[in-house]
PDB file of C-alpha atoms and ligand atoms in Angstrom:
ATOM      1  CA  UNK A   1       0.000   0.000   0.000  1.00  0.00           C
ATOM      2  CA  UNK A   2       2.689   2.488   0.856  1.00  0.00           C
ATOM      3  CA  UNK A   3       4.717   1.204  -2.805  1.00  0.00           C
ATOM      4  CA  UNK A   4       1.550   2.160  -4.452  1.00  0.00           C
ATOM      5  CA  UNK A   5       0.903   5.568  -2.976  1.00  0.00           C
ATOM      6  CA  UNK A   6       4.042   6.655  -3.435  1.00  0.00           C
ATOM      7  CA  UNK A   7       3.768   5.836  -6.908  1.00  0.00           C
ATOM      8  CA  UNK A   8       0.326   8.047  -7.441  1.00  0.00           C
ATOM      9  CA  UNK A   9       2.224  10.684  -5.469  1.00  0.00           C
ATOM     10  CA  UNK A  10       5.245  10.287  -8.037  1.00  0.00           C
ATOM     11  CA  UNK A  11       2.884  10.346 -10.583  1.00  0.00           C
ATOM     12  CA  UNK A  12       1.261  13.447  -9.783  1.00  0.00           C
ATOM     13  CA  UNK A  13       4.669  15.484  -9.562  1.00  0.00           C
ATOM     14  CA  UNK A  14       5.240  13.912 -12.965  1.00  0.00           C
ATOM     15  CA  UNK A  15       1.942  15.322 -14.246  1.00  0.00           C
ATOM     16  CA  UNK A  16       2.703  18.855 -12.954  1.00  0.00           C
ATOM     17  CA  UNK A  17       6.377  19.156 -14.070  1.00  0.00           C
ATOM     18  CA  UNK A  18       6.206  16.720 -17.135  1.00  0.00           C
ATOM     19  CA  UNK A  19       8.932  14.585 -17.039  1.00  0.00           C
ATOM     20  CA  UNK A  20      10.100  11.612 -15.041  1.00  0.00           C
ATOM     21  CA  UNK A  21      10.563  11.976 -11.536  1.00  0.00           C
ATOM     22  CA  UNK A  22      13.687  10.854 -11.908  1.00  0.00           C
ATOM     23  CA  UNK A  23      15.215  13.515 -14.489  1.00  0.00           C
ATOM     24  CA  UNK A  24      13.131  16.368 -11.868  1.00  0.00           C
ATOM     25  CA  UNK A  25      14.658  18.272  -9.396  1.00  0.00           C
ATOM     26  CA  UNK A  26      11.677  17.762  -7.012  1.00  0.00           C
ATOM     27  CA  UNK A  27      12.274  15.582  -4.479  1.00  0.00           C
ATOM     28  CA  UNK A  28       9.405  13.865  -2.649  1.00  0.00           C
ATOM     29  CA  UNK A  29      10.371  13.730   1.450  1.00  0.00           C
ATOM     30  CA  UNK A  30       8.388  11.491   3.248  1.00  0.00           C
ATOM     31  CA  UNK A  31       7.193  11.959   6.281  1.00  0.00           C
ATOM     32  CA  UNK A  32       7.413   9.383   8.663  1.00  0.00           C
ATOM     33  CA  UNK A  33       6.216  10.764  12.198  1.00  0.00           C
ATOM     34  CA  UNK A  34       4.452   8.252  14.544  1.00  0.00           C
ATOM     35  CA  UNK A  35       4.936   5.792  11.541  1.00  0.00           C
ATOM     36  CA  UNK A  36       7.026   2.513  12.588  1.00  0.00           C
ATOM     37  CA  UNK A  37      10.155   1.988  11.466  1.00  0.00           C
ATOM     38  CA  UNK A  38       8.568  -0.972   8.748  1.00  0.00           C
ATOM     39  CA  UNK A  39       6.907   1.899   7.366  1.00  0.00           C
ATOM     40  CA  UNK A  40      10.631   3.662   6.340  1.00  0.00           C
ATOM     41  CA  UNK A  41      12.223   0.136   5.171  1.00  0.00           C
ATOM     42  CA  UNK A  42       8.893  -0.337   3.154  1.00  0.00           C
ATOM     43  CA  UNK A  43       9.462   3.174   1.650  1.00  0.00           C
ATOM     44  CA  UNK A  44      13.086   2.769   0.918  1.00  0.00           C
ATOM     45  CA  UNK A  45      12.096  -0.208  -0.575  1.00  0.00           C
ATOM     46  CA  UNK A  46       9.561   1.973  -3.104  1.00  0.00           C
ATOM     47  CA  UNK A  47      12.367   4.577  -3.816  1.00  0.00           C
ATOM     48  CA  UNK A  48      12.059   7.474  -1.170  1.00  0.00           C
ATOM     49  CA  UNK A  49      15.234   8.394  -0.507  1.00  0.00           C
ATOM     50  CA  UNK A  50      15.003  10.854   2.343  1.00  0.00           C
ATOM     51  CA  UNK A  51      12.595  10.952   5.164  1.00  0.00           C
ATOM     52  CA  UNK A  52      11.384  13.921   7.841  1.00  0.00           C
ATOM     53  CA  UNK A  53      10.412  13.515  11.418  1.00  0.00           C
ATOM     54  CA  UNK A  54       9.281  16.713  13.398  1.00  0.00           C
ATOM     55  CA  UNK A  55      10.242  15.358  16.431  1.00  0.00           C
ATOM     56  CA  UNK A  56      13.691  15.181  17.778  1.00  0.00           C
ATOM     57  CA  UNK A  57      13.349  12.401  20.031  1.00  0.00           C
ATOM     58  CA  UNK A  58      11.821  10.291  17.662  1.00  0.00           C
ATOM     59  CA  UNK A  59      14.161  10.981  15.148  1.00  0.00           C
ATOM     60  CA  UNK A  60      16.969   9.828  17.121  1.00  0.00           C
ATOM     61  CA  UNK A  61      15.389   6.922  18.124  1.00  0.00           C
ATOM     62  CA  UNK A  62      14.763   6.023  14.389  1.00  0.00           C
ATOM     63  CA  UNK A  63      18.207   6.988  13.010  1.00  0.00           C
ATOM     64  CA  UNK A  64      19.975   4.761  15.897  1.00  0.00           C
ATOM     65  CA  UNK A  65      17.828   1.746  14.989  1.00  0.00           C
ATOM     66  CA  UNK A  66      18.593   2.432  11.196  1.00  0.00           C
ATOM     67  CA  UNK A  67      21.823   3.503  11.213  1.00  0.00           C
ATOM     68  CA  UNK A  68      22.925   7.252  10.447  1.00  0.00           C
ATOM     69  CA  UNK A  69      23.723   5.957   6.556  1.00  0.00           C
ATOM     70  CA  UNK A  70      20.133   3.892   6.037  1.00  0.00           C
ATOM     71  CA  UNK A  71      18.207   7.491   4.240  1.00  0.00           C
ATOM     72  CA  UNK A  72      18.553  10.791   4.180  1.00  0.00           C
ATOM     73  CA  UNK A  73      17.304  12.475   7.548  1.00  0.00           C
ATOM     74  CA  UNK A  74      15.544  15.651   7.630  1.00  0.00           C
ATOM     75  CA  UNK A  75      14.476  17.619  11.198  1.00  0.00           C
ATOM     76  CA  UNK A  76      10.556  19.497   9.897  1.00  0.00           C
ATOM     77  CA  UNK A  77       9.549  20.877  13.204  1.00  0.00           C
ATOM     78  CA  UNK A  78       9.792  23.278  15.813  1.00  0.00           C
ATOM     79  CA  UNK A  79      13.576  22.549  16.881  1.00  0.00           C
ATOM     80  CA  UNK A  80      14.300  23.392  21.154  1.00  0.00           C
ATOM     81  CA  UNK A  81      17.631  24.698  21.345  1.00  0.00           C
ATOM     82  CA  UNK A  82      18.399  21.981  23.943  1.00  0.00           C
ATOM     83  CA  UNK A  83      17.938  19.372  21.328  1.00  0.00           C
ATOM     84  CA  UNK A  84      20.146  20.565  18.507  1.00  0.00           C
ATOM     85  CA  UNK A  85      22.967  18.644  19.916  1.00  0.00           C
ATOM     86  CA  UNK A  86      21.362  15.430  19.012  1.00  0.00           C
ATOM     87  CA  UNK A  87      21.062  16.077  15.483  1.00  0.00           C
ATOM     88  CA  UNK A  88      23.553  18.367  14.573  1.00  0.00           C
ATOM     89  CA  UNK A  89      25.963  16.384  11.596  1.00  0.00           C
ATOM     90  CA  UNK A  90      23.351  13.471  11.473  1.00  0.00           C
ATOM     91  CA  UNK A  91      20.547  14.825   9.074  1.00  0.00           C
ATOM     92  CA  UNK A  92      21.346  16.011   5.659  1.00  0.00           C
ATOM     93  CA  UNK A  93      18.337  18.895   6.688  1.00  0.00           C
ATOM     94  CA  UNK A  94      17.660  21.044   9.778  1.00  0.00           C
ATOM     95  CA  UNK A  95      14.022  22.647   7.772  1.00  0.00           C
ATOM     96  CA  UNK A  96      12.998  24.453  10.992  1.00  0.00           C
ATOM     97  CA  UNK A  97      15.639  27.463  11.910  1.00  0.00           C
ATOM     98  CA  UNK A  98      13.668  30.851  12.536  1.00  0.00           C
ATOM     99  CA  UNK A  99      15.391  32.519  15.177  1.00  0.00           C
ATOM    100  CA  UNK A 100      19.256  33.806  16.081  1.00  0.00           C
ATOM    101  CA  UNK A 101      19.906  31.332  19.584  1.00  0.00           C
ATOM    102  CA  UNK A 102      18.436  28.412  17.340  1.00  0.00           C
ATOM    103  CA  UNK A 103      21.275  29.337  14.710  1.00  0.00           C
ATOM    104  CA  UNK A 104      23.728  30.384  17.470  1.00  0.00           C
ATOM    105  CA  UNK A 105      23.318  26.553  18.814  1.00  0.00           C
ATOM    106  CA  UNK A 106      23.542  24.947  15.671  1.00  0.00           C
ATOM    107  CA  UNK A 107      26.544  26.525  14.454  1.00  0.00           C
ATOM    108  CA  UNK A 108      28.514  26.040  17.683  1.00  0.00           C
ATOM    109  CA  UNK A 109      27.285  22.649  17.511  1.00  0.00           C
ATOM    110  CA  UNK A 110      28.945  21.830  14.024  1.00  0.00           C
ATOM    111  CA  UNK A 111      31.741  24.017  15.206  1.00  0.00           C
ATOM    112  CA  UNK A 112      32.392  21.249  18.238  1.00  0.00           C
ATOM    113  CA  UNK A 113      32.318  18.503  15.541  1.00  0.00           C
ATOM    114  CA  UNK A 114      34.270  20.563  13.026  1.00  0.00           C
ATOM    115  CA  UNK A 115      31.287  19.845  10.143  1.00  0.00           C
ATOM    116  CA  UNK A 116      28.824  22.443   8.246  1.00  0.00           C
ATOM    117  CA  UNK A 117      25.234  21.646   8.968  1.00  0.00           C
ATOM    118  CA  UNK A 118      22.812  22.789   6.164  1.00  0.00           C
ATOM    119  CA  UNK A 119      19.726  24.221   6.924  1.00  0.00           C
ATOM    120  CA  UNK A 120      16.629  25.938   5.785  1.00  0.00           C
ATOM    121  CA  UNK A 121      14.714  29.371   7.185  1.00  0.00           C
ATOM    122  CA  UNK A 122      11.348  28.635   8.087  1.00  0.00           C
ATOM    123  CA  UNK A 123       9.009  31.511   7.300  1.00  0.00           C
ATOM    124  CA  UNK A 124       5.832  32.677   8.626  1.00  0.00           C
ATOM    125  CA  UNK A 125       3.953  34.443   5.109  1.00  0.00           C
ATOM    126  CA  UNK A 126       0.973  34.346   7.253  1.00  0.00           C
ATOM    127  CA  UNK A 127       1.179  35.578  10.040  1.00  0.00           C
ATOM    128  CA  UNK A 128       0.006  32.372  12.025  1.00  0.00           C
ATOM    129  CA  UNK A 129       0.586  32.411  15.990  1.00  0.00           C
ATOM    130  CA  UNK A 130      -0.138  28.935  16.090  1.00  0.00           C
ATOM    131  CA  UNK A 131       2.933  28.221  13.451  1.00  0.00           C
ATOM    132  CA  UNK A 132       6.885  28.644  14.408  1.00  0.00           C
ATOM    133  CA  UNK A 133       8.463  30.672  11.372  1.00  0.00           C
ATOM    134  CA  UNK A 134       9.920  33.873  10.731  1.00  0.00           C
ATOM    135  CA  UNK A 135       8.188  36.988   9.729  1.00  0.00           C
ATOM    136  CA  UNK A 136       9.479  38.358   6.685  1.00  0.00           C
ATOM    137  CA  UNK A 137      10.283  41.712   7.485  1.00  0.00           C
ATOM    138  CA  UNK A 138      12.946  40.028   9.964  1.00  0.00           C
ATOM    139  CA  UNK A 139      14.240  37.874   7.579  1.00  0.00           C
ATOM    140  CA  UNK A 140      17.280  39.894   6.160  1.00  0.00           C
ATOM    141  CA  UNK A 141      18.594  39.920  10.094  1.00  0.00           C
ATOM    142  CA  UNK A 142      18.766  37.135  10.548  1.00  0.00           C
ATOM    143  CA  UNK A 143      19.895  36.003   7.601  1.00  0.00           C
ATOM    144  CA  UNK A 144      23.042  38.569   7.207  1.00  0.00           C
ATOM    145  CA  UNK A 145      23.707  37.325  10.928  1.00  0.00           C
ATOM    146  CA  UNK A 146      23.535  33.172   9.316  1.00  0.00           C
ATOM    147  CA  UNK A 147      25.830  34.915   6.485  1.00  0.00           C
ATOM    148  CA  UNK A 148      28.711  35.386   9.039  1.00  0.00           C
ATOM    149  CA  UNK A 149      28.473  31.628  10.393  1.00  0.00           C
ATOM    150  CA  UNK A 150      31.357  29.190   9.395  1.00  0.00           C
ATOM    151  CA  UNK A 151      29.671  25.835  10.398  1.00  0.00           C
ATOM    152  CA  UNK A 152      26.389  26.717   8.974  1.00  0.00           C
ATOM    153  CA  UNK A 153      25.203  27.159   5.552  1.00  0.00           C
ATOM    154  CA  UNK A 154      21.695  28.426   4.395  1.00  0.00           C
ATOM    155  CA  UNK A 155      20.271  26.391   1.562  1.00  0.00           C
ATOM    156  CA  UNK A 156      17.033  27.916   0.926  1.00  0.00           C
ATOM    157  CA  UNK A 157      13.611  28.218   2.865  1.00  0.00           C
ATOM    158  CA  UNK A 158      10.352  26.464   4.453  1.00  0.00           C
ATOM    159  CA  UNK A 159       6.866  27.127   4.847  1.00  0.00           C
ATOM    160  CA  UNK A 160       4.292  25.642   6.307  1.00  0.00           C
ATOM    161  CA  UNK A 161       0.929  27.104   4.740  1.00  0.00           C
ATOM    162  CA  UNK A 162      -2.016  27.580   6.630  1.00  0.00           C
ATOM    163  CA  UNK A 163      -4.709  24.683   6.283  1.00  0.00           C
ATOM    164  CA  UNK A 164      -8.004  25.990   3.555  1.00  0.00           C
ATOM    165  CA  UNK A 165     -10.291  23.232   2.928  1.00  0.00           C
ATOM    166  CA  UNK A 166      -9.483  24.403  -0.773  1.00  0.00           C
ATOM    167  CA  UNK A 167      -5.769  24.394  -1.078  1.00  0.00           C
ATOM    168  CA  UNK A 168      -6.073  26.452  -4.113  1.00  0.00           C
ATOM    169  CA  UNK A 169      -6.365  29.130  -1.718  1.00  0.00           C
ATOM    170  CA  UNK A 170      -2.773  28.621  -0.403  1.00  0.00           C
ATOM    171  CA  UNK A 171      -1.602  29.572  -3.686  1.00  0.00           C
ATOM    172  CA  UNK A 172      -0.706  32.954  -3.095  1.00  0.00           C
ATOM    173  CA  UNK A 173       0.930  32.369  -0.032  1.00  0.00           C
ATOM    174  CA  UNK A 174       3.148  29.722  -2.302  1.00  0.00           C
ATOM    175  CA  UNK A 175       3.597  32.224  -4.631  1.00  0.00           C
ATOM    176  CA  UNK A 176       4.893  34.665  -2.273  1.00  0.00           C
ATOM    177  CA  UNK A 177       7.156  32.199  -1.123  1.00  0.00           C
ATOM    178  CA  UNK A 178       8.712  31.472  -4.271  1.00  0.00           C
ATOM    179  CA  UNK A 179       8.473  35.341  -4.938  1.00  0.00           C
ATOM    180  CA  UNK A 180      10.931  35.700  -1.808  1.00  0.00           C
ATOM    181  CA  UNK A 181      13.203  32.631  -2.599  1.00  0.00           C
ATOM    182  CA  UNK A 182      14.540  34.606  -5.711  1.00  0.00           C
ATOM    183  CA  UNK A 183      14.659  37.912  -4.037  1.00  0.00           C
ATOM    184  CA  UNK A 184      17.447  36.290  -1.680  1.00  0.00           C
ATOM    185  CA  UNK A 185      19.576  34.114  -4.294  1.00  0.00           C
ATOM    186  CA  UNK A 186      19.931  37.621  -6.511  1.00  0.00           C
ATOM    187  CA  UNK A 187      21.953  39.391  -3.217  1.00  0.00           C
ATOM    188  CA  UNK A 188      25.353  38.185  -2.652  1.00  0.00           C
ATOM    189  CA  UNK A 189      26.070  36.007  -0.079  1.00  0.00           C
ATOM    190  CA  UNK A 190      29.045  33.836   1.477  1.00  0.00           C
ATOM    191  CA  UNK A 191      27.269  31.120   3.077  1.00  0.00           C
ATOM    192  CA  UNK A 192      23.717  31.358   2.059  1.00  0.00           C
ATOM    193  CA  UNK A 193      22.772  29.632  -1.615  1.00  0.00           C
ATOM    194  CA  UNK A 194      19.249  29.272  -2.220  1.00  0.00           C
ATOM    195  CA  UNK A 195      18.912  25.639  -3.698  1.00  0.00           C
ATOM    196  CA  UNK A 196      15.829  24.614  -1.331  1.00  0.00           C
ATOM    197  CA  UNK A 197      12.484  26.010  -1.269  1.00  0.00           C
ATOM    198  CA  UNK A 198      10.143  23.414   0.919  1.00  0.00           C
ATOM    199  CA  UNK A 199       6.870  23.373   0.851  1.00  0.00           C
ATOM    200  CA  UNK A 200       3.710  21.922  -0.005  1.00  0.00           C
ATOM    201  CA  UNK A 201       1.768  18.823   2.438  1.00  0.00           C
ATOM    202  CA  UNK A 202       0.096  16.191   1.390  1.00  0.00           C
ATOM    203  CA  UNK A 203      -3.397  18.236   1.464  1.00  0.00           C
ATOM    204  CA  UNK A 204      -1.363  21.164  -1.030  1.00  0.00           C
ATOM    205  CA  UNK A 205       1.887  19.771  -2.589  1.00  0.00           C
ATOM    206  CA  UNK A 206       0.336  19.884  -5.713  1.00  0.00           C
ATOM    207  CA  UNK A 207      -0.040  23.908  -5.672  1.00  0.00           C
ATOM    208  CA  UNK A 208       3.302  23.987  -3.977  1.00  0.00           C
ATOM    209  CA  UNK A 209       5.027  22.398  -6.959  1.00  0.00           C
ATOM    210  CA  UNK A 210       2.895  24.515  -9.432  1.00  0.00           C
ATOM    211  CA  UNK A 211       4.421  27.553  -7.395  1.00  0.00           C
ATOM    212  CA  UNK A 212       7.984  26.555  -7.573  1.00  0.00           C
ATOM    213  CA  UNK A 213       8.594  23.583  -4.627  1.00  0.00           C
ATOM    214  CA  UNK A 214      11.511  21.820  -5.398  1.00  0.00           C
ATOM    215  CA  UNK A 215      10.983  19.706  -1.959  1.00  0.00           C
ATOM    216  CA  UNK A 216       7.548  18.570  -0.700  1.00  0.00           C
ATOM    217  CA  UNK A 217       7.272  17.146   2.242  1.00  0.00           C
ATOM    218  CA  UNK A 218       4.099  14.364   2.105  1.00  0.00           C
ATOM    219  CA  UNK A 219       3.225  12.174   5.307  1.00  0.00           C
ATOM    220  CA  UNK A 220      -0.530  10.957   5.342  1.00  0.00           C
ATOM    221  CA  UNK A 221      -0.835  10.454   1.656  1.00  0.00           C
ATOM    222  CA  UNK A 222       1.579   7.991   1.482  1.00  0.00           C
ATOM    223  CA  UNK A 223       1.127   6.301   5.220  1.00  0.00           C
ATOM    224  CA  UNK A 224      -2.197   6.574   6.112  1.00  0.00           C
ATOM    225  CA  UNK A 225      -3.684   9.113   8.606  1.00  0.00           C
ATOM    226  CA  UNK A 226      -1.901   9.727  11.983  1.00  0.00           C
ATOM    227  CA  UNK A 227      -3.493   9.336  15.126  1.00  0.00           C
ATOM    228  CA  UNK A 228      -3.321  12.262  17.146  1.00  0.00           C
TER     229      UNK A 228
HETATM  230  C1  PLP B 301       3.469  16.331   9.548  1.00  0.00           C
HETATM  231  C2  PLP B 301       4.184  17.301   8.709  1.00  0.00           C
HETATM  232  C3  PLP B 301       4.131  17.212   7.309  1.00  0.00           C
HETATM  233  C4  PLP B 301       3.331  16.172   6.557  1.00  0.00           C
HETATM  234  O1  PLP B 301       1.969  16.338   6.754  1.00  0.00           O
HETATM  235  P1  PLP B 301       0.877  15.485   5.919  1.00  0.00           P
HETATM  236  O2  PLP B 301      -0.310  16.346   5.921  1.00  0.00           O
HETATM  237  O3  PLP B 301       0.703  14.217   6.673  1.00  0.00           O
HETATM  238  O4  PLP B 301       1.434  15.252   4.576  1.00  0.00           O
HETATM  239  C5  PLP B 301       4.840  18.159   6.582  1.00  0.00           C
HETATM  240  N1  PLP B 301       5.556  19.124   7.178  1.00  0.00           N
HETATM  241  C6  PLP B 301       5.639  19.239   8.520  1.00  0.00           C
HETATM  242  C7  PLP B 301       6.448  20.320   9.115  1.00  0.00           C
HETATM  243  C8  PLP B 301       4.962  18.322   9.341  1.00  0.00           C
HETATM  244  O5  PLP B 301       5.041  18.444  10.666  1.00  0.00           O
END
């Protein structure tokens, strides 16, 4: 079951960008969070090659029992600076950084183990309380403050969107998104390269490709509803 929705979700990315998934520079990460860890072997199995998890202590506890090299791990949610140290040099990802002691601990962190972490910028378009994310008009701080970092590099941004029964109505906030991504990669920066924009759900991934995703992060679709 999870083989075949991957493969509809494959095959909907293929519709929007026409060409295999392959040859696209989209990459489908699944989402794993309160899944078991058959669920990721099962996926592997079907092709994903990365997964997220938005919780550090389950993440840890997944990568130890799979083994650091197993897939590509990616942190999604709110990050506590008290748990960076646990996932600092493991995942290829950190998706979640919006604010300057979360960066501060990270780049320490890879400092101590002489690495560069990448991460992404989350951003908050809409203004949500309920949703971690940087407002816009304090993105430039804290990105000219990420700039100066040696063990850190910026590769692009996240969003979260906020849920519309019709998520044709997230479109503009996509849009905006994408509108900012290129705003950033035409200033000059040392340590900032905007490769990444993330966003799109299983409920709006489709818009968020339309709009210029090049990762979409899909849990349900492809496992099944969560339990929460
Ligand atoms: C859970 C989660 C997802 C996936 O959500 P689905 O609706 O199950 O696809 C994506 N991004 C973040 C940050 C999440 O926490």
């Amino acid at each position: 079951m999870i083989r075949d929705n991957i493969e509809l979700v494959r095959k909907s990315i293929e519709d929007i960008i026409k060409k295999p998934y392959e040859d696209s520079s989209v990459l489908l990460l699944a989402v794993t969070k309160q899944k078991p860890i058959s669920a990721i072997v099962e996926a592997k199995e079907a092709g994903i090659t990365d997964i997220g998890e938005n919780k550090v202590q389950e993440l840890v506890s997944k990568m130890n029992e799979l083994g650091d090299n197993y897939i590509n791990y990616h942190q999604i949610g709110y990050l506590q600076t008290n748990k960076v140290k646990y996932i600092v040099g493991r995942v290829k990802l950190i998706h979640s950084v919006d604010r300057t002691a979360l960066l501060n601990k990270i780049n320490d962190r890879a400092k101590q183990l002489n690495l560069i972490q990448d991460v992404l910028i989350q951003i908050n378009i809409a203004k949500e309380d309920s949703k971690s994310g940087i407002y816009i008009e304090d993105l430039e701080k804290l990105l000219n403050l990420a700039d100066k970092m040696e063990n850190i590099r910026v590769k692009g941004l996240m969003v979260i969107a906020p849920f519309f029964e019709d998520p044709e109505l997230t479109r503009p906030i996509f849009t905006k998104a994408k509108e900012i991504f290129e705003d950033i990669k035409n200033i000059h920066y040392n340590n900032i390269r905007m490769e990444y924009l993330s966003m799109g759900m299983s409920h709006d991934y489709k818009i968020a490709i339309e709009c210029g995703a090049n990762i979409v992060r899909v849990g349900s679709t492809i496992f099944g509803n969560r339990k929460y």
